[in-house]
Each structure stands twice: as structure tokens, then as C-alpha cells.
PDB file of C-alpha atoms in Angstrom:
ATOM      1  CA  ASP A 223      -5.027  -7.597 -16.338  1.00 70.00           C
ATOM      2  CA  GLN A 224      -8.505  -6.362 -17.231  1.00 83.00           C
ATOM      3  CA  GLN A 225     -10.860  -9.319 -16.807  1.00 90.00           C
ATOM      4  CA  VAL A 226     -13.932  -7.317 -17.760  1.00 94.00           C
ATOM      5  CA  LYS A 227     -13.745  -5.201 -20.889  1.00 93.00           C
ATOM      6  CA  GLN A 228     -15.984  -2.618 -22.424  1.00 95.00           C
ATOM      7  CA  ASN A 229     -14.395  -1.912 -25.766  1.00 92.00           C
ATOM      8  CA  SER A 230     -16.610   1.000 -26.750  1.00 94.00           C
ATOM      9  CA  PRO A 231     -15.738   4.073 -24.711  1.00 92.00           C
ATOM     10  CA  SER A 232     -18.730   5.954 -26.088  1.00 95.00           C
ATOM     11  CA  LEU A 233     -22.032   5.487 -27.887  1.00 97.00           C
ATOM     12  CA  SER A 234     -24.546   7.959 -29.301  1.00 97.00           C
ATOM     13  CA  VAL A 235     -28.156   7.006 -29.993  1.00 98.00           C
ATOM     14  CA  GLN A 236     -31.258   8.891 -31.078  1.00 98.00           C
ATOM     15  CA  GLU A 237     -34.048   9.217 -28.552  1.00 97.00           C
ATOM     16  CA  GLY A 238     -36.572   6.404 -28.954  1.00 97.00           C
ATOM     17  CA  ARG A 239     -34.115   4.023 -30.573  1.00 97.00           C
ATOM     18  CA  ILE A 240     -32.382   1.050 -29.003  1.00 98.00           C
ATOM     19  CA  SER A 241     -29.085   1.424 -27.137  1.00 98.00           C
ATOM     20  CA  ILE A 242     -26.885  -1.653 -26.991  1.00 98.00           C
ATOM     21  CA  LEU A 243     -23.921  -1.625 -24.627  1.00 98.00           C
ATOM     22  CA  ASN A 244     -21.487  -4.495 -24.761  1.00 97.00           C
ATOM     23  CA  CYS A 245     -19.205  -6.144 -22.255  1.00 97.00           C
ATOM     24  CA  ASP A 246     -16.736  -9.011 -22.618  1.00 97.00           C
ATOM     25  CA  TYR A 247     -15.039 -11.016 -19.919  1.00 96.00           C
ATOM     26  CA  THR A 248     -12.197 -13.480 -19.796  1.00 95.00           C
ATOM     27  CA  ASN A 249     -12.803 -15.463 -16.610  1.00 91.00           C
ATOM     28  CA  SER A 250     -15.127 -18.429 -17.170  1.00 90.00           C
ATOM     29  CA  MET A 251     -15.629 -18.701 -13.407  1.00 89.00           C
ATOM     30  CA  PHE A 252     -17.622 -15.464 -13.276  1.00 91.00           C
ATOM     31  CA  ASP A 253     -21.134 -16.378 -12.226  1.00 89.00           C
ATOM     32  CA  TYR A 254     -22.886 -13.094 -11.607  1.00 91.00           C
ATOM     33  CA  PHE A 255     -22.952  -9.960 -13.678  1.00 95.00           C
ATOM     34  CA  LEU A 256     -24.217  -6.476 -12.942  1.00 94.00           C
ATOM     35  CA  TRP A 257     -24.695  -3.205 -14.771  1.00 97.00           C
ATOM     36  CA  TYR A 258     -24.253   0.129 -13.071  1.00 96.00           C
ATOM     37  CA  LYS A 259     -25.093   3.582 -14.318  1.00 96.00           C
ATOM     38  CA  LYS A 260     -23.106   6.651 -13.337  1.00 94.00           C
ATOM     39  CA  TYR A 261     -23.991  10.302 -13.713  1.00 93.00           C
ATOM     40  CA  PRO A 262     -21.281  12.961 -13.382  1.00 88.00           C
ATOM     41  CA  ALA A 263     -20.379  13.866  -9.792  1.00 84.00           C
ATOM     42  CA  GLU A 264     -22.298  10.880  -8.444  1.00 89.00           C
ATOM     43  CA  GLY A 265     -21.397   7.333  -7.504  1.00 93.00           C
ATOM     44  CA  PRO A 266     -22.491   4.413  -9.684  1.00 94.00           C
ATOM     45  CA  THR A 267     -26.012   3.136  -9.109  1.00 94.00           C
ATOM     46  CA  PHE A 268     -27.142  -0.425  -9.638  1.00 93.00           C
ATOM     47  CA  LEU A 269     -29.241  -0.969 -12.738  1.00 96.00           C
ATOM     48  CA  ILE A 270     -29.766  -4.655 -13.452  1.00 96.00           C
ATOM     49  CA  SER A 271     -28.063  -7.996 -12.872  1.00 94.00           C
ATOM     50  CA  ILE A 272     -28.010 -11.512 -14.255  1.00 95.00           C
ATOM     51  CA  SER A 273     -26.918 -14.839 -12.864  1.00 92.00           C
ATOM     52  CA  SER A 274     -24.963 -17.247 -15.037  1.00 90.00           C
ATOM     53  CA  ILE A 275     -27.831 -19.733 -14.897  1.00 91.00           C
ATOM     54  CA  LYS A 276     -29.924 -17.369 -17.015  1.00 92.00           C
ATOM     55  CA  ASP A 277     -29.363 -15.909 -20.447  1.00 94.00           C
ATOM     56  CA  LYS A 278     -31.722 -12.967 -20.151  1.00 96.00           C
ATOM     57  CA  ASN A 279     -33.078 -10.658 -17.485  1.00 96.00           C
ATOM     58  CA  GLU A 280     -35.533  -7.878 -18.114  1.00 97.00           C
ATOM     59  CA  ASP A 281     -36.534  -4.881 -16.021  1.00 96.00           C
ATOM     60  CA  GLY A 282     -38.731  -2.362 -17.743  1.00 97.00           C
ATOM     61  CA  ARG A 283     -36.808  -0.730 -20.569  1.00 97.00           C
ATOM     62  CA  PHE A 284     -33.599  -2.528 -19.602  1.00 98.00           C
ATOM     63  CA  THR A 285     -32.683  -6.056 -20.670  1.00 98.00           C
ATOM     64  CA  VAL A 286     -29.396  -7.811 -20.064  1.00 98.00           C
ATOM     65  CA  PHE A 287     -28.371 -10.736 -22.259  1.00 97.00           C
ATOM     66  CA  LEU A 288     -25.661 -13.204 -21.319  1.00 97.00           C
ATOM     67  CA  ASN A 289     -23.825 -15.437 -23.788  1.00 96.00           C
ATOM     68  CA  LYS A 290     -21.627 -17.670 -21.648  1.00 94.00           C
ATOM     69  CA  SER A 291     -19.984 -19.493 -24.532  1.00 94.00           C
ATOM     70  CA  ALA A 292     -18.843 -16.178 -25.996  1.00 96.00           C
ATOM     71  CA  LYS A 293     -18.132 -14.680 -22.552  1.00 96.00           C
ATOM     72  CA  HIS A 294     -20.198 -11.702 -23.579  1.00 97.00           C
ATOM     73  CA  LEU A 295     -23.033  -9.741 -22.102  1.00 96.00           C
ATOM     74  CA  SER A 296     -25.000  -6.818 -23.404  1.00 97.00           C
ATOM     75  CA  LEU A 297     -27.389  -4.264 -22.015  1.00 98.00           C
ATOM     76  CA  HIS A 298     -30.302  -3.186 -24.203  1.00 98.00           C
ATOM     77  CA  ILE A 299     -32.212  -0.015 -23.461  1.00 98.00           C
ATOM     78  CA  VAL A 300     -35.462   0.365 -25.364  1.00 97.00           C
ATOM     79  CA  PRO A 301     -36.632   2.999 -25.986  1.00 97.00           C
ATOM     80  CA  SER A 302     -33.662   5.201 -25.124  1.00 98.00           C
ATOM     81  CA  GLN A 303     -34.412   8.460 -23.353  1.00 97.00           C
ATOM     82  CA  PRO A 304     -32.232  11.566 -22.858  1.00 97.00           C
ATOM     83  CA  GLY A 305     -32.141  10.813 -19.122  1.00 96.00           C
ATOM     84  CA  ASP A 306     -30.330   7.569 -19.923  1.00 97.00           C
ATOM     85  CA  SER A 307     -27.264   9.592 -20.906  1.00 97.00           C
ATOM     86  CA  ALA A 308     -24.626   8.422 -18.437  1.00 96.00           C
ATOM     87  CA  VAL A 309     -21.612   6.159 -18.129  1.00 95.00           C
ATOM     88  CA  TYR A 310     -22.500   2.481 -17.888  1.00 97.00           C
ATOM     89  CA  PHE A 311     -20.229  -0.010 -16.157  1.00 96.00           C
ATOM     90  CA  CYS A 312     -20.522  -3.757 -16.284  1.00 96.00           C
ATOM     91  CA  ALA A 313     -19.190  -5.810 -13.400  1.00 94.00           C
ATOM     92  CA  ALA A 314     -18.658  -9.483 -12.668  1.00 93.00           C
ATOM     93  CA  LYS A 315     -18.151 -11.704  -9.672  1.00 89.00           C
ATOM     94  CA  GLU A 316     -16.434 -15.064  -9.526  1.00 82.00           C
ATOM     95  CA  PHE A 317     -18.184 -18.125  -8.176  1.00 68.00           C
ATOM     96  CA  GLY A 318     -16.852 -19.093  -4.782  1.00 63.00           C
ATOM     97  CA  MET A 319     -14.820 -15.928  -4.475  1.00 60.00           C
ATOM     98  CA  GLY A 320     -17.736 -14.012  -3.110  1.00 60.00           C
ATOM     99  CA  ASN A 321     -16.203 -10.715  -2.321  1.00 71.00           C
ATOM    100  CA  GLN A 322     -14.354  -9.200  -5.236  1.00 82.00           C
ATOM    101  CA  PHE A 323     -16.158  -7.513  -8.097  1.00 87.00           C
ATOM    102  CA  TYR A 324     -14.408  -6.750 -11.372  1.00 91.00           C
ATOM    103  CA  PHE A 325     -15.531  -3.676 -13.270  1.00 93.00           C
ATOM    104  CA  GLY A 326     -15.139  -2.693 -16.893  1.00 93.00           C
ATOM    105  CA  THR A 327     -13.868   0.725 -17.956  1.00 91.00           C
ATOM    106  CA  GLY A 328     -17.319   2.027 -18.799  1.00 94.00           C
ATOM    107  CA  THR A 329     -19.215   3.182 -21.887  1.00 96.00           C
ATOM    108  CA  SER A 330     -20.467   6.740 -22.072  1.00 96.00           C
ATOM    109  CA  LEU A 331     -23.946   6.757 -23.585  1.00 97.00           C
ATOM    110  CA  THR A 332     -25.405   9.922 -25.091  1.00 98.00           C
ATOM    111  CA  VAL A 333     -29.044   9.868 -26.080  1.00 97.00           C
ATOM    112  CA  ILE A 334     -29.753  12.649 -28.572  1.00 97.00           C
ATOM    113  CA  PRO A 335     -33.205  14.252 -28.301  1.00 95.00           C
TER     114      PRO A 335
ATOM    115  CA  ASP B 227     -29.367   8.898  -2.479  1.00 82.00           C
ATOM    116  CA  SER B 228     -27.687   5.535  -1.932  1.00 85.00           C
ATOM    117  CA  GLY B 229     -27.427   5.948   1.832  1.00 92.00           C
ATOM    118  CA  VAL B 230     -23.629   5.717   1.655  1.00 96.00           C
ATOM    119  CA  THR B 231     -21.762   8.844   2.677  1.00 97.00           C
ATOM    120  CA  GLN B 232     -18.190   9.791   1.915  1.00 97.00           C
ATOM    121  CA  THR B 233     -16.134  12.669   3.209  1.00 97.00           C
ATOM    122  CA  PRO B 234     -14.558  14.846   2.063  1.00 97.00           C
ATOM    123  CA  LYS B 235     -15.961  15.415  -1.419  1.00 96.00           C
ATOM    124  CA  HIS B 236     -12.751  16.976  -2.638  1.00 96.00           C
ATOM    125  CA  LEU B 237      -9.214  16.848  -1.345  1.00 97.00           C
ATOM    126  CA  ILE B 238      -6.200  18.690  -2.702  1.00 97.00           C
ATOM    127  CA  THR B 239      -2.806  17.876  -1.286  1.00 97.00           C
ATOM    128  CA  ALA B 240       0.870  17.724  -2.175  1.00 97.00           C
ATOM    129  CA  THR B 241       3.137  14.836  -3.074  1.00 97.00           C
ATOM    130  CA  GLY B 242       4.524  12.998  -0.088  1.00 97.00           C
ATOM    131  CA  GLN B 243       1.566  13.827   2.126  1.00 97.00           C
ATOM    132  CA  ARG B 244      -0.911  11.503   3.840  1.00 97.00           C
ATOM    133  CA  VAL B 245      -4.695  11.704   3.684  1.00 98.00           C
ATOM    134  CA  THR B 246      -7.631   9.848   5.163  1.00 98.00           C
ATOM    135  CA  LEU B 247     -10.879   9.250   3.324  1.00 98.00           C
ATOM    136  CA  ARG B 248     -13.960   8.335   5.284  1.00 98.00           C
ATOM    137  CA  CYS B 249     -16.990   6.236   4.406  1.00 98.00           C
ATOM    138  CA  SER B 250     -20.194   5.448   6.259  1.00 97.00           C
ATOM    139  CA  PRO B 251     -22.138   2.508   4.830  1.00 96.00           C
ATOM    140  CA  ARG B 252     -25.892   2.167   4.546  1.00 96.00           C
ATOM    141  CA  SER B 253     -27.603   1.401   7.804  1.00 94.00           C
ATOM    142  CA  GLY B 254     -27.314  -2.315   8.495  1.00 91.00           C
ATOM    143  CA  ASP B 255     -24.748  -3.094   5.783  1.00 94.00           C
ATOM    144  CA  LEU B 256     -21.716  -4.888   7.173  1.00 93.00           C
ATOM    145  CA  SER B 257     -19.567  -4.907   4.025  1.00 93.00           C
ATOM    146  CA  VAL B 258     -17.583  -1.943   2.769  1.00 96.00           C
ATOM    147  CA  TYR B 259     -15.635  -1.908  -0.492  1.00 95.00           C
ATOM    148  CA  TRP B 260     -13.113   0.696  -1.659  1.00 96.00           C
ATOM    149  CA  TYR B 261     -12.478   1.443  -5.337  1.00 95.00           C
ATOM    150  CA  GLN B 262     -10.185   3.772  -7.228  1.00 95.00           C
ATOM    151  CA  GLN B 263     -11.191   5.329 -10.539  1.00 92.00           C
ATOM    152  CA  SER B 264      -8.370   7.032 -12.398  1.00 87.00           C
ATOM    153  CA  LEU B 265      -8.852   9.012 -15.601  1.00 77.00           C
ATOM    154  CA  ASP B 266     -10.318   6.814 -18.365  1.00 68.00           C
ATOM    155  CA  GLN B 267     -10.078   3.784 -16.144  1.00 75.00           C
ATOM    156  CA  GLY B 268     -12.730   1.558 -14.735  1.00 80.00           C
ATOM    157  CA  LEU B 269     -13.325   1.024 -11.085  1.00 89.00           C
ATOM    158  CA  GLN B 270     -10.297  -0.726  -9.638  1.00 91.00           C
ATOM    159  CA  PHE B 271     -11.098  -2.745  -6.556  1.00 91.00           C
ATOM    160  CA  LEU B 272      -8.824  -1.931  -3.651  1.00 94.00           C
ATOM    161  CA  ILE B 273     -10.057  -3.708  -0.537  1.00 94.00           C
ATOM    162  CA  GLN B 274     -13.140  -5.026   1.222  1.00 93.00           C
ATOM    163  CA  TYR B 275     -14.060  -5.222   4.888  1.00 94.00           C
ATOM    164  CA  TYR B 276     -16.840  -7.190   6.497  1.00 93.00           C
ATOM    165  CA  ASN B 277     -17.884  -6.378  10.047  1.00 94.00           C
ATOM    166  CA  GLY B 278     -14.470  -5.036  10.927  1.00 95.00           C
ATOM    167  CA  GLU B 279     -12.367  -7.707   9.251  1.00 94.00           C
ATOM    168  CA  GLU B 280     -10.515  -7.561   5.963  1.00 93.00           C
ATOM    169  CA  ARG B 281     -12.162  -9.997   3.528  1.00 90.00           C
ATOM    170  CA  ALA B 282     -10.648  -9.360   0.115  1.00 89.00           C
ATOM    171  CA  LYS B 283      -7.738  -7.433  -1.262  1.00 90.00           C
ATOM    172  CA  GLY B 284      -7.314  -6.168  -4.784  1.00 88.00           C
ATOM    173  CA  ASN B 285      -4.734  -3.912  -6.396  1.00 82.00           C
ATOM    174  CA  ILE B 286      -4.046  -1.902  -3.286  1.00 92.00           C
ATOM    175  CA  LEU B 287      -0.613  -0.357  -2.963  1.00 94.00           C
ATOM    176  CA  GLU B 288       1.430  -0.905   0.186  1.00 95.00           C
ATOM    177  CA  ARG B 289       1.266   2.861   0.773  1.00 96.00           C
ATOM    178  CA  PHE B 290      -2.506   2.510   1.150  1.00 97.00           C
ATOM    179  CA  SER B 291      -4.297   0.944   4.082  1.00 96.00           C
ATOM    180  CA  ALA B 292      -7.840   0.742   5.330  1.00 97.00           C
ATOM    181  CA  GLN B 293      -9.812  -0.247   8.368  1.00 97.00           C
ATOM    182  CA  GLN B 294     -13.405  -0.670   9.436  1.00 97.00           C
ATOM    183  CA  PHE B 295     -14.420   0.446  12.899  1.00 97.00           C
ATOM    184  CA  PRO B 296     -16.933  -1.077  15.337  1.00 96.00           C
ATOM    185  CA  ASP B 297     -19.585   1.403  14.199  1.00 95.00           C
ATOM    186  CA  LEU B 298     -18.952   0.021  10.660  1.00 96.00           C
ATOM    187  CA  HIS B 299     -17.618   3.202   9.145  1.00 97.00           C
ATOM    188  CA  SER B 300     -14.423   2.751   7.202  1.00 98.00           C
ATOM    189  CA  GLU B 301     -11.355   4.838   6.498  1.00 98.00           C
ATOM    190  CA  LEU B 302      -8.909   4.589   3.622  1.00 98.00           C
ATOM    191  CA  ASN B 303      -5.469   5.950   4.412  1.00 98.00           C
ATOM    192  CA  LEU B 304      -3.214   7.008   1.551  1.00 97.00           C
ATOM    193  CA  SER B 305       0.367   7.920   2.388  1.00 97.00           C
ATOM    194  CA  SER B 306       3.495   9.106   0.592  1.00 97.00           C
ATOM    195  CA  LEU B 307       1.175  10.412  -2.077  1.00 97.00           C
ATOM    196  CA  GLU B 308       2.299  10.565  -5.685  1.00 96.00           C
ATOM    197  CA  LEU B 309       0.864  12.459  -8.639  1.00 95.00           C
ATOM    198  CA  GLY B 310      -0.523   9.199 -10.006  1.00 93.00           C
ATOM    199  CA  ASP B 311      -2.678   8.733  -6.929  1.00 95.00           C
ATOM    200  CA  SER B 312      -4.940  11.520  -8.154  1.00 96.00           C
ATOM    201  CA  ALA B 313      -8.270   9.816  -8.760  1.00 95.00           C
ATOM    202  CA  LEU B 314     -11.828   9.395  -7.629  1.00 95.00           C
ATOM    203  CA  TYR B 315     -12.123   7.083  -4.652  1.00 97.00           C
ATOM    204  CA  PHE B 316     -15.449   5.388  -4.115  1.00 97.00           C
ATOM    205  CA  CYS B 317     -16.671   3.314  -1.292  1.00 97.00           C
ATOM    206  CA  ALA B 318     -19.620   0.986  -1.578  1.00 96.00           C
ATOM    207  CA  SER B 319     -21.576  -0.987   0.942  1.00 95.00           C
ATOM    208  CA  ARG B 320     -23.292  -4.276   0.450  1.00 90.00           C
ATOM    209  CA  GLY B 321     -26.022  -5.997   2.378  1.00 83.00           C
ATOM    210  CA  SER B 322     -27.208  -9.546   1.978  1.00 80.00           C
ATOM    211  CA  GLY B 323     -27.468  -9.403  -1.817  1.00 79.00           C
ATOM    212  CA  ASP B 324     -24.833  -8.988  -4.509  1.00 79.00           C
ATOM    213  CA  GLU B 325     -25.708  -5.410  -5.305  1.00 86.00           C
ATOM    214  CA  GLN B 326     -23.358  -2.707  -4.054  1.00 91.00           C
ATOM    215  CA  PHE B 327     -24.457   0.783  -3.120  1.00 94.00           C
ATOM    216  CA  PHE B 328     -21.911   3.437  -3.910  1.00 95.00           C
ATOM    217  CA  GLY B 329     -21.162   6.696  -2.200  1.00 96.00           C
ATOM    218  CA  PRO B 330     -20.665   9.916  -4.174  1.00 95.00           C
ATOM    219  CA  GLY B 331     -16.886   9.546  -4.102  1.00 96.00           C
ATOM    220  CA  THR B 332     -13.946  11.618  -2.946  1.00 97.00           C
ATOM    221  CA  ARG B 333     -11.943  13.381  -5.626  1.00 96.00           C
ATOM    222  CA  LEU B 334      -8.286  13.433  -4.647  1.00 97.00           C
ATOM    223  CA  THR B 335      -5.903  15.764  -6.406  1.00 96.00           C
ATOM    224  CA  VAL B 336      -2.192  15.431  -5.670  1.00 97.00           C
ATOM    225  CA  LEU B 337      -0.118  18.424  -6.784  1.00 95.00           C
TER     226      LEU B 337
END
């Protein structure tokens, strides 16, 4: 049972525009969310995270928004750059169950120059 | 470079065989996680070790086992391999925070 879902397998965006990657989850006990970026032939690398006590976290061009009532989070990249082309995974962790992380299936972002 | 190393990078073997994948975590990290990524699938959590002890178990098959040694490196053993075990296997280490640092992965092909 996939508790973290990324329903868009792929997304294409023009350079300079905004990229919005979406993630939905089913477990209301998830309290911490992370985004990872993965280039081909490499392992995922941490990008940004958000705790359930916040609804927004910003780091440079990357902003993560969390809507707990909708069990939805999104990653905004502004402005998008060709180097952002990668697969993006969202992940979640359950409060009190500190060790297991649940990952989505990933969204492949292509930023067109 | 995440500081996490995995060997080998690629492994090709036959059905029914047994293989061992190796992971060295970042210096100082006590936690090691193993994940499987099959084609078009997300990262499926397999198992986690903390300072030599198993801490969490995910969708790990009985044919698979893992351990973490006193020097904190970890090995994932896959036996009686089937075609469906072909996948990328990642390990990740974690320090005091919630962020995990992933190795480059081992690509396993079972023929």
C-alpha cells in the first residue's frame, strides 16, 4: 500500500518558469516530510524538508508547502533551471515511529532551455 | 559526494544465486537504511540498522537479510534470486537529524 503518492510521473517546464511538483499522503500521523532530487546513476540527495508544525519552508529557489488537511505537499522551484532536470522524490516519516521513511514513486522534471 | 559508499556498482547474476551488497555509511553516522528501487517504482524501504542492531523492518523478503558490523558498515544478502529481484539497491546513512544521505546504489541484474 503506497502511503506516499506522486501522481505525475513527469513534468516539463520552460527555463525561468515555475515548476510545481505535487505529493499526496494517506497517513495523518506523518509529521515530517522531505524532498530528494536524483540524477541518473546517482543516489538521491536531500533537497528540503518541512515539519508538520509548519505550512511552508523556503530555501533559495525551493519552497515546500504543506497542507495537512488535504494531506498534500508541493515543491515549488522558481525560477527553474536546466540543471534542475532530475527525478524528485517526496518522503514522509511517522510521528513516534522514528525510523521508517516512506517514499513516493518520483516525478521526472525536465526543464527546457 | 554524499560520503556513503556502496559496492559493487553493478552486479549480474543468475536466478537461484546469492549475492552480497556492501555499504559504508558516512563517518560518524550510526544508522544505515536499505532501499530497493524497481523499474518505475519508488524507493521501497527494506530494513534499518542502528549501531549494529536492527531497528525497523519494511517490505523485506525472507530471502533477504542484512547486518551491520562493529565498524558500522552494512551488508545486504540476497539469496535464491529471482528475475523480479533485479533492481537498484540503495543504502543511506543518517546522523542525528532526519535527513538521509544516499550512496550511489548497486544495480543488480538477475538473468
